[in-house]
Short mmCIF file of C-alpha atoms and ligand atoms in Angstrom, two decimals:
data_model
loop_
_atom_site.label_atom_id
_atom_site.label_comp_id
_atom_site.label_asym_id
_atom_site.label_seq_id
_atom_site.Cartn_x
_atom_site.Cartn_y
_atom_site.Cartn_z
CA MET A 1 -28.31 26.96 6.68
CA GLU A 2 -27.04 27.70 3.33
CA GLN A 3 -23.81 25.94 2.13
CA LEU A 4 -21.11 27.02 -0.52
CA ARG A 5 -21.67 24.95 -3.78
CA PHE A 6 -18.34 24.91 -5.10
CA LEU A 7 -16.19 27.28 -3.41
CA THR A 8 -14.32 26.87 -0.26
CA PRO A 9 -14.22 29.70 2.23
CA GLU A 10 -10.23 29.71 1.86
CA THR A 11 -10.73 30.11 -1.97
CA ALA A 12 -13.48 32.59 -1.68
CA ARG A 13 -11.12 34.80 0.31
CA ARG A 14 -8.22 34.24 -1.81
CA ILE A 15 -10.07 35.38 -4.82
CA ALA A 16 -11.42 38.49 -2.79
CA ALA A 17 -8.26 39.49 -1.69
CA GLU A 18 -6.72 39.03 -4.84
CA ILE A 19 -9.34 40.28 -7.72
CA GLY A 20 -11.48 42.08 -5.09
CA THR A 21 -15.27 42.33 -5.04
CA PRO A 22 -17.85 42.00 -6.58
CA ALA A 23 -16.75 39.09 -8.66
CA TYR A 24 -18.45 36.17 -10.23
CA VAL A 25 -16.79 32.98 -10.13
CA TYR A 26 -17.82 30.01 -12.38
CA SER A 27 -16.62 26.27 -11.62
CA GLU A 28 -15.28 24.51 -14.68
CA ALA A 29 -15.78 20.86 -12.66
CA ALA A 30 -19.37 21.88 -12.47
CA LEU A 31 -19.47 23.26 -15.97
CA ARG A 32 -18.57 20.07 -17.43
CA ALA A 33 -20.64 18.10 -15.56
CA GLN A 34 -23.89 19.69 -16.03
CA ALA A 35 -22.85 19.57 -20.07
CA ALA A 36 -21.96 15.76 -19.64
CA ALA A 37 -25.55 15.24 -17.91
CA ALA A 38 -27.06 17.17 -21.06
CA LEU A 39 -25.03 15.15 -23.35
CA ALA A 40 -26.93 12.12 -22.00
CA PHE A 41 -30.26 12.95 -22.75
CA PRO A 42 -32.40 10.18 -23.60
CA ASN A 43 -32.96 9.94 -27.57
CA ALA A 44 -33.81 7.47 -30.28
CA TYR A 45 -31.97 8.81 -33.36
CA GLY A 46 -29.24 11.29 -32.43
CA LEU A 47 -28.81 14.40 -30.14
CA THR A 48 -27.57 17.59 -30.39
CA VAL A 49 -27.27 19.74 -27.36
CA ARG A 50 -27.25 23.34 -28.26
CA PHE A 51 -25.82 25.82 -25.11
CA ALA A 52 -28.59 28.79 -24.74
CA MET A 53 -25.70 31.21 -25.03
CA LYS A 54 -27.43 34.08 -23.82
CA ALA A 55 -27.56 32.57 -20.14
CA CYS A 56 -23.78 33.13 -19.85
CA PRO A 57 -22.02 34.07 -22.95
CA ASN A 58 -18.24 34.81 -22.07
CA ALA A 59 -16.03 33.29 -24.54
CA ALA A 60 -14.25 31.05 -21.78
CA VAL A 61 -17.59 29.34 -21.38
CA LEU A 62 -18.44 28.84 -24.89
CA LYS A 63 -15.15 27.61 -25.61
CA LEU A 64 -15.27 24.88 -22.94
CA PHE A 65 -18.72 23.83 -24.01
CA SER A 66 -17.63 23.85 -27.78
CA SER A 67 -14.58 21.69 -26.81
CA MET A 68 -17.09 19.01 -24.99
CA GLY A 69 -19.16 18.87 -28.21
CA LEU A 70 -21.84 21.14 -27.59
CA HIS A 71 -23.37 23.54 -30.15
CA PHE A 72 -25.17 26.79 -29.78
CA ASP A 73 -28.35 28.61 -29.87
CA ALA A 74 -27.98 32.32 -30.40
CA SER A 75 -30.91 34.62 -29.53
CA SER A 76 -29.54 37.63 -31.81
CA GLY A 77 -27.34 38.23 -34.54
CA PHE A 78 -24.90 39.69 -32.04
CA GLU A 79 -24.74 36.86 -29.98
CA ALA A 80 -23.75 34.41 -33.32
CA LEU A 81 -21.08 36.88 -34.17
CA ARG A 82 -19.95 36.73 -30.53
CA ALA A 83 -19.52 33.08 -30.65
CA MET A 84 -17.58 32.72 -33.73
CA ARG A 85 -15.23 35.36 -32.23
CA ALA A 86 -14.86 32.70 -29.38
CA GLY A 87 -13.71 30.24 -32.07
CA VAL A 88 -17.18 28.14 -32.34
CA PRO A 89 -17.50 27.17 -35.95
CA ALA A 90 -20.52 28.90 -37.64
CA ALA A 91 -22.05 25.72 -38.60
CA SER A 92 -22.70 24.97 -34.57
CA ILE A 93 -24.58 27.90 -34.16
CA SER A 94 -28.18 28.16 -34.84
CA LEU A 95 -29.98 31.42 -34.65
CA SER A 96 -33.86 31.94 -33.19
CA THR A 97 -34.02 35.47 -32.56
CA GLN A 98 -36.97 38.11 -32.34
CA GLU A 99 -35.03 40.59 -34.36
CA LEU A 100 -33.89 39.10 -37.40
CA PRO A 101 -30.70 41.43 -38.21
CA GLU A 102 -30.20 43.18 -41.33
CA PHE A 103 -26.84 41.36 -41.58
CA PHE A 104 -28.32 37.82 -41.43
CA PRO A 105 -27.47 37.08 -45.22
CA ASP A 106 -23.57 37.20 -43.84
CA LEU A 107 -24.30 34.95 -41.07
CA VAL A 108 -26.15 32.41 -43.47
CA LYS A 109 -23.09 32.61 -45.66
CA GLN A 110 -20.89 31.72 -43.04
CA GLY A 111 -22.89 28.54 -42.16
CA VAL A 112 -25.17 29.70 -39.21
CA LEU A 113 -28.47 28.30 -39.30
CA ILE A 114 -31.53 29.98 -39.02
CA ASN A 115 -34.91 29.16 -37.48
CA ALA A 116 -37.40 31.64 -38.84
CA CYS A 117 -39.38 32.88 -35.95
CA SER A 118 -42.19 34.79 -37.67
CA LEU A 119 -43.88 34.46 -41.07
CA ARG A 120 -42.35 37.97 -42.22
CA GLN A 121 -38.99 36.16 -41.22
CA LEU A 122 -39.19 33.39 -43.36
CA GLU A 123 -40.18 35.66 -46.11
CA ARG A 124 -37.27 37.55 -45.67
CA TYR A 125 -34.80 34.35 -45.59
CA GLY A 126 -36.75 33.12 -48.78
CA GLU A 127 -36.25 36.16 -50.74
CA LYS A 128 -32.31 36.01 -49.95
CA PHE A 129 -31.58 32.48 -50.37
CA PRO A 130 -34.29 30.97 -52.44
CA GLY A 131 -34.03 27.19 -52.71
CA THR A 132 -32.31 26.21 -49.54
CA GLU A 133 -33.20 24.59 -46.21
CA VAL A 134 -34.33 26.51 -43.42
CA GLY A 135 -35.74 25.77 -39.55
CA VAL A 136 -38.67 27.42 -38.48
CA ARG A 137 -39.66 28.30 -34.74
CA PHE A 138 -43.32 27.45 -33.68
CA ASN A 139 -45.45 28.66 -30.88
CA PRO A 140 -47.09 25.32 -29.97
CA GLY A 141 -49.87 26.51 -28.44
CA ALA A 142 -48.88 26.13 -24.90
CA GLY A 143 -46.34 27.36 -22.66
CA SER A 144 -44.76 26.97 -19.32
CA GLY A 145 -42.26 29.07 -17.05
CA ALA A 146 -41.20 29.96 -13.80
CA ASN A 147 -43.25 33.08 -14.13
CA GLY A 148 -45.41 35.49 -16.52
CA LYS A 149 -41.99 36.84 -17.84
CA THR A 150 -40.13 33.66 -18.77
CA ASN A 151 -43.31 31.87 -20.22
CA VAL A 152 -42.80 31.81 -24.07
CA GLY A 153 -45.43 29.81 -25.36
CA GLY A 154 -49.17 30.03 -25.77
CA PRO A 155 -51.49 32.88 -27.19
CA ASP A 156 -49.70 35.26 -24.92
CA SER A 157 -46.78 35.09 -25.94
CA SER A 158 -44.91 36.63 -29.54
CA PHE A 159 -42.42 33.97 -29.69
CA GLY A 160 -42.32 31.73 -32.90
CA ILE A 161 -45.12 30.84 -35.49
CA TRP A 162 -48.56 30.38 -34.49
CA HIS A 163 -49.00 26.67 -34.89
CA GLU A 164 -52.23 27.47 -36.42
CA TYR A 165 -50.24 28.93 -39.16
CA ALA A 166 -48.38 25.88 -40.65
CA GLY A 167 -50.22 26.42 -43.74
CA GLU A 168 -48.82 29.76 -44.48
CA VAL A 169 -45.51 28.94 -43.75
CA ALA A 170 -45.93 25.92 -46.17
CA ALA A 171 -46.85 28.43 -48.80
CA ILE A 172 -44.01 30.82 -48.07
CA ALA A 173 -41.80 27.69 -48.10
CA LYS A 174 -43.30 26.54 -51.48
CA LYS A 175 -43.30 30.07 -53.20
CA HIS A 176 -39.16 30.31 -52.47
CA GLY A 177 -38.50 26.49 -52.79
CA LEU A 178 -37.06 26.50 -49.02
CA ARG A 179 -37.22 23.11 -47.41
CA ILE A 180 -38.16 22.87 -44.13
CA VAL A 181 -35.94 20.54 -42.18
CA ARG A 182 -35.99 21.86 -38.71
CA ILE A 183 -38.62 22.48 -36.47
CA HIS A 184 -37.92 24.27 -33.32
CA THR A 185 -40.14 24.98 -30.15
CA HIS A 186 -39.10 26.58 -26.79
CA ILE A 187 -41.88 27.29 -24.49
CA GLY A 188 -39.95 28.70 -21.56
CA SER A 189 -37.61 28.83 -18.64
CA GLY A 190 -38.31 26.75 -15.72
CA SER A 191 -40.94 24.93 -17.42
CA ASP A 192 -43.14 22.30 -15.94
CA PRO A 193 -41.93 18.91 -17.18
CA VAL A 194 -45.10 17.91 -17.61
CA VAL A 195 -46.18 20.67 -19.58
CA TRP A 196 -42.86 20.36 -21.85
CA GLN A 197 -43.47 16.68 -22.25
CA LYS A 198 -47.29 17.82 -23.63
CA THR A 199 -45.63 20.49 -25.70
CA SER A 200 -43.22 18.01 -27.19
CA LEU A 201 -45.56 15.55 -28.42
CA LEU A 202 -47.75 18.73 -29.85
CA SER A 203 -44.48 19.64 -31.97
CA LEU A 204 -44.45 16.04 -33.29
CA GLU A 205 -47.56 16.60 -34.65
CA LEU A 206 -46.28 19.83 -36.33
CA VAL A 207 -43.50 17.54 -37.77
CA LYS A 208 -46.16 15.41 -39.51
CA LYS A 209 -47.45 18.23 -41.55
CA PHE A 210 -43.73 19.12 -42.90
CA PRO A 211 -42.50 15.69 -44.72
CA GLU A 212 -38.77 17.17 -44.96
CA VAL A 213 -38.22 17.94 -41.35
CA THR A 214 -35.36 15.80 -40.18
CA THR A 215 -34.65 17.59 -36.90
CA LEU A 216 -36.89 18.41 -34.04
CA ASP A 217 -35.59 20.90 -31.51
CA LEU A 218 -37.59 21.26 -28.43
CA GLY A 219 -35.68 24.27 -26.79
CA GLY A 220 -34.69 24.51 -22.98
CA GLY A 221 -36.36 25.32 -19.97
CA PHE A 222 -35.35 22.59 -17.53
CA LYS A 223 -35.40 23.84 -14.25
CA VAL A 224 -32.72 23.41 -11.45
CA ALA A 225 -32.88 23.94 -7.94
CA ARG A 226 -31.44 27.05 -6.90
CA VAL A 227 -32.17 27.00 -3.44
CA ALA A 228 -33.37 23.76 -1.40
CA ALA A 229 -37.31 24.63 -1.40
CA GLU A 230 -36.96 24.37 -5.18
CA LYS A 231 -37.16 21.12 -7.38
CA GLY A 232 -35.07 20.48 -10.04
CA THR A 233 -35.53 18.45 -13.45
CA ASP A 234 -34.15 15.16 -13.98
CA LEU A 235 -33.11 15.07 -17.30
CA GLN A 236 -33.55 11.26 -17.79
CA LYS A 237 -37.15 10.95 -16.59
CA CYS A 238 -37.89 14.08 -18.60
CA GLY A 239 -36.57 12.56 -21.71
CA ALA A 240 -37.69 9.19 -21.36
CA PRO A 241 -41.11 9.60 -22.82
CA ILE A 242 -39.85 11.76 -25.65
CA ARG A 243 -37.66 8.84 -26.78
CA ASP A 244 -40.56 6.76 -26.57
CA ALA A 245 -42.54 9.28 -28.97
CA PHE A 246 -39.79 9.57 -31.22
CA VAL A 247 -39.79 5.70 -31.65
CA GLN A 248 -43.41 5.72 -32.00
CA PHE A 249 -43.54 8.49 -34.48
CA ALA A 250 -40.61 6.12 -36.49
CA ALA A 251 -42.84 3.30 -36.50
CA GLU A 252 -46.05 5.44 -37.92
CA THR A 253 -44.05 7.55 -40.40
CA GLY A 254 -40.80 5.91 -40.91
CA ARG A 255 -38.99 8.88 -40.26
CA LYS A 256 -36.12 8.74 -37.82
CA LEU A 257 -35.86 12.24 -36.53
CA LYS A 258 -32.89 13.74 -34.64
CA LEU A 259 -33.25 15.59 -31.42
CA GLU A 260 -32.15 18.74 -30.47
CA ILE A 261 -32.29 20.46 -26.84
CA GLU A 262 -31.48 23.89 -25.90
CA PRO A 263 -30.76 24.12 -22.27
CA GLY A 264 -29.41 27.47 -20.96
CA THR A 265 -30.34 27.63 -17.03
CA PHE A 266 -29.37 23.76 -16.66
CA LEU A 267 -25.68 24.11 -18.00
CA VAL A 268 -24.85 27.05 -15.88
CA ALA A 269 -27.36 28.30 -13.21
CA ASN A 270 -25.54 26.44 -10.23
CA THR A 271 -22.37 26.53 -12.09
CA GLY A 272 -21.45 30.37 -11.20
CA ALA A 273 -21.53 32.32 -7.87
CA VAL A 274 -21.02 36.02 -7.06
CA LEU A 275 -18.55 37.01 -4.36
CA THR A 276 -19.46 40.20 -2.49
CA THR A 277 -18.47 42.17 0.51
CA VAL A 278 -20.50 43.12 3.37
CA THR A 279 -20.52 46.72 3.44
CA ASP A 280 -22.95 47.74 6.47
CA VAL A 281 -25.40 46.45 8.97
CA VAL A 282 -28.05 48.64 9.53
CA ASP A 283 -31.47 48.39 11.51
CA THR A 284 -34.62 49.92 11.68
CA GLY A 285 -35.65 49.67 15.37
CA ALA A 286 -36.85 46.98 17.57
CA ALA A 287 -39.93 46.16 15.57
CA GLY A 288 -38.15 46.57 12.24
CA ARG A 289 -35.47 44.90 10.31
CA VAL A 290 -31.57 44.00 10.11
CA PHE A 291 -30.08 44.89 6.83
CA LEU A 292 -27.02 43.30 5.25
CA LYS A 293 -25.64 45.58 2.74
CA ILE A 294 -23.60 44.04 0.14
CA ASP A 295 -21.06 45.76 -2.34
CA SER A 296 -23.32 44.10 -5.29
CA GLY A 297 -26.70 43.69 -5.96
CA MET A 298 -28.81 43.94 -9.14
CA THR A 299 -25.97 45.40 -10.90
CA GLU A 300 -24.51 41.48 -10.94
CA VAL A 301 -27.91 39.75 -10.17
CA LEU A 302 -30.99 41.43 -11.83
CA ARG A 303 -33.12 38.61 -11.51
CA PRO A 304 -34.50 38.75 -7.97
CA SER A 305 -35.75 42.26 -8.85
CA LEU A 306 -37.19 41.07 -12.33
CA TYR A 307 -38.85 37.98 -11.02
CA GLY A 308 -38.65 37.61 -7.28
CA SER A 309 -36.27 34.70 -8.05
CA GLN A 310 -33.95 32.91 -5.20
CA HIS A 311 -30.36 32.88 -4.74
CA ALA A 312 -28.66 31.32 -1.70
CA THR A 313 -26.84 33.83 0.05
CA VAL A 314 -23.91 32.29 2.11
CA VAL A 315 -21.99 34.62 4.82
CA VAL A 316 -18.15 33.74 4.77
CA PRO A 317 -17.04 35.62 8.04
CA GLN A 318 -13.52 36.76 8.74
CA LYS A 319 -14.05 35.50 12.35
CA PRO A 320 -16.81 32.78 12.64
CA THR A 321 -18.94 33.11 15.94
CA GLY A 322 -21.44 30.15 15.39
CA ALA A 323 -24.01 32.65 16.05
CA THR A 324 -26.68 33.45 13.29
CA ARG A 325 -29.24 36.03 12.92
CA ASP A 326 -32.04 36.91 10.78
CA TYR A 327 -31.14 39.34 7.78
CA VAL A 328 -32.74 41.30 5.05
CA VAL A 329 -29.94 41.45 2.18
CA VAL A 330 -30.08 44.29 0.04
CA GLY A 331 -28.15 45.46 -2.95
CA HIS A 332 -26.16 48.91 -3.27
CA CYS A 333 -28.10 50.59 -5.60
CA CYS A 334 -30.50 53.25 -4.67
CA GLU A 335 -33.36 51.60 -5.33
CA SER A 336 -35.67 49.87 -2.97
CA GLY A 337 -36.28 47.13 -5.77
CA ASP A 338 -32.30 46.20 -5.10
CA LEU A 339 -33.26 43.78 -2.52
CA VAL A 340 -31.77 40.00 -2.55
CA THR A 341 -33.59 38.49 0.09
CA CYS A 342 -37.25 39.17 -1.99
CA ALA A 343 -39.99 36.28 -1.16
CA PRO A 344 -40.13 33.69 -3.78
CA GLY A 345 -41.93 34.97 -7.07
CA ASP A 346 -42.53 38.33 -5.25
CA PRO A 347 -39.79 40.90 -6.00
CA GLU A 348 -41.25 43.67 -3.63
CA GLY A 349 -42.02 41.13 -0.87
CA ILE A 350 -39.42 41.06 2.04
CA ALA A 351 -38.30 37.85 2.84
CA PRO A 352 -35.55 37.35 6.11
CA ARG A 353 -33.21 34.61 6.05
CA THR A 354 -31.30 33.26 8.78
CA LEU A 355 -27.82 33.45 8.06
CA THR A 356 -24.61 33.31 9.68
CA GLU A 357 -23.96 36.68 12.01
CA ALA A 358 -21.87 39.12 9.79
CA ALA A 359 -20.03 42.16 9.84
CA PRO A 360 -18.65 44.58 7.50
CA GLY A 361 -15.83 42.98 5.62
CA ASP A 362 -17.05 39.40 5.80
CA LEU A 363 -17.89 38.09 2.33
CA LEU A 364 -21.13 37.10 1.09
CA VAL A 365 -21.55 34.44 -1.49
CA MET A 366 -24.59 34.75 -3.90
CA GLU A 367 -25.11 31.38 -5.20
CA GLY A 368 -27.19 29.95 -8.48
CA ALA A 369 -25.57 32.73 -10.30
CA GLY A 370 -24.32 31.39 -13.49
CA ALA A 371 -27.21 31.60 -15.63
CA TYR A 372 -28.99 35.20 -16.57
CA CYS A 373 -26.75 36.99 -14.30
CA ALA A 374 -23.24 38.43 -15.79
CA ALA A 375 -25.56 38.27 -18.89
CA MET A 376 -28.56 39.96 -17.61
CA SER A 377 -27.05 42.61 -14.93
CA SER A 378 -28.53 46.35 -14.81
CA LYS A 379 -25.12 47.06 -16.02
CA ASN A 380 -23.74 50.49 -14.87
CA TYR A 381 -26.82 51.63 -12.83
CA ASN A 382 -25.45 54.13 -10.24
CA SER A 383 -22.06 54.11 -12.73
CA PHE A 384 -20.99 50.86 -10.68
CA PRO A 385 -18.23 49.24 -12.99
CA GLU A 386 -19.08 45.57 -14.59
CA ALA A 387 -17.73 43.00 -12.07
CA PRO A 388 -15.03 40.54 -13.32
CA GLU A 389 -15.59 37.07 -14.16
CA VAL A 390 -13.50 34.12 -13.11
CA LEU A 391 -13.12 30.65 -14.02
CA LEU A 392 -12.11 28.13 -11.16
CA ALA A 393 -9.85 25.41 -12.65
CA SER A 394 -11.12 21.66 -11.97
CA ASP A 395 -9.12 21.41 -9.08
CA GLY A 396 -11.30 23.93 -7.26
CA ALA A 397 -8.79 25.83 -6.27
CA ALA A 398 -6.78 27.42 -9.36
CA TYR A 399 -8.45 29.91 -10.95
CA ARG A 400 -7.89 32.39 -13.95
CA VAL A 401 -9.86 35.77 -14.91
CA ILE A 402 -11.88 35.59 -17.93
CA ARG A 403 -13.12 39.08 -18.21
CA ARG A 404 -11.57 41.95 -16.31
CA ARG A 405 -13.35 44.35 -13.94
CA GLN A 406 -14.77 47.67 -16.10
CA THR A 407 -13.19 50.78 -15.27
CA LEU A 408 -14.79 53.89 -15.15
CA GLU A 409 -12.97 55.23 -18.03
CA GLN A 410 -14.71 52.19 -19.87
CA ILE A 411 -18.32 53.34 -19.05
CA LEU A 412 -17.69 56.89 -20.03
CA GLN A 413 -15.80 55.91 -23.24
CA ASN A 414 -18.55 56.30 -26.08
CA GLU A 415 -20.10 59.54 -24.35
CA VAL A 416 -19.17 62.54 -26.48
C1 PLP B 1 -33.65 31.26 -23.80
C2 PLP B 1 -33.76 30.07 -24.47
C3 PLP B 1 -33.63 28.71 -24.10
C4 PLP B 1 -32.85 28.41 -22.79
O1 PLP B 1 -33.93 28.57 -21.85
P1 PLP B 1 -33.69 28.17 -20.35
O2 PLP B 1 -34.60 28.27 -19.62
O3 PLP B 1 -32.24 28.90 -19.93
O4 PLP B 1 -32.85 26.55 -20.55
C5 PLP B 1 -33.42 27.87 -25.29
N1 PLP B 1 -33.91 28.17 -26.39
C6 PLP B 1 -34.25 29.37 -26.87
C7 PLP B 1 -34.58 29.71 -27.93
C8 PLP B 1 -34.42 30.54 -25.59
O5 PLP B 1 -34.61 31.65 -26.33
#
């Protein structure tokens, strides 16, 4: 049977009673533990850990990580602005984006670092800031992700400058007097550690072509096990060969490169959960299924519908009977795709789970909901208001609301 990760039944019930459901709950203790593990990533000549903030951009989380010495990877100009509003120093933010905004010069003037992610972005940067330092994101030619939607390297991916265009990059840099000081690659979320290591070595080959590069940023993508059947990445094991490769590179070239990594998932996936209430139990007859309906779903956790991702579901009963039953857990949207217990990797495949017997009014906790959940919900679908976020203090009991529940008025406020 699935277990609660950081909540206790008592805390879950108390939060549900005091602020209602659905609600995201994050654990400060777990956030701190993951950040400490990332900061211990093997490295030869220095390490910067950037939190890929798109995974969980709440200001309270950004502040906590910033206070622990993490820097930030922003995926849009708005994310960079959001981090600065949370008090993150601009110089701790690096922007790698599919859409370099019109206002990028303002960000640069404040100190935000830019990784040009296309030849055109590099041109635009060079025209505005000739004679300065800049980073470049390459597509190293191979990618790996938990699924096709999260693989962002290789010939089928639009992310970064194709590695064969290093000559064009050098030519644009020369034209504008730019110094390419950072090379950045990120090949996908949930990537295979072996492929990650291989592409990291490919990235070192790219660094050889740019003598002024002092930092190699190898992106994120480190897998975590959200459910028992999944296998997480051991950062120590994953990073050791890369550290050795940096040492080897220094021996060959005399260049001691600084390493950057950009975990999103690793830092937050298992540090968050969604607290929901069972609203109904229905079935489709003797040969059918038993469905648990909850007051949440794709409005809070879209990943199952997008990727067939797996989130543990833990029933917290009001009156435990000790009995279990096979259930299909579905969300509250009028959409058959709002299915929580989908088959792994198959958003439409129904995979019943054996859970603690549940009745309307019981709580159901969706685990593994810290990354790409509050950040990536199908917000306001069926006009459900955005759920609140709460941060559980390190003692595991005290908590504070870090985003209030949205109101219907707020959903409507821009309608004219
Ligand atoms: C999304 C993203 C990351 C983080 O990926 P995870 O799989 O969540 O670790 C890192 N770097 C860049 C550039 C990204 O776009």
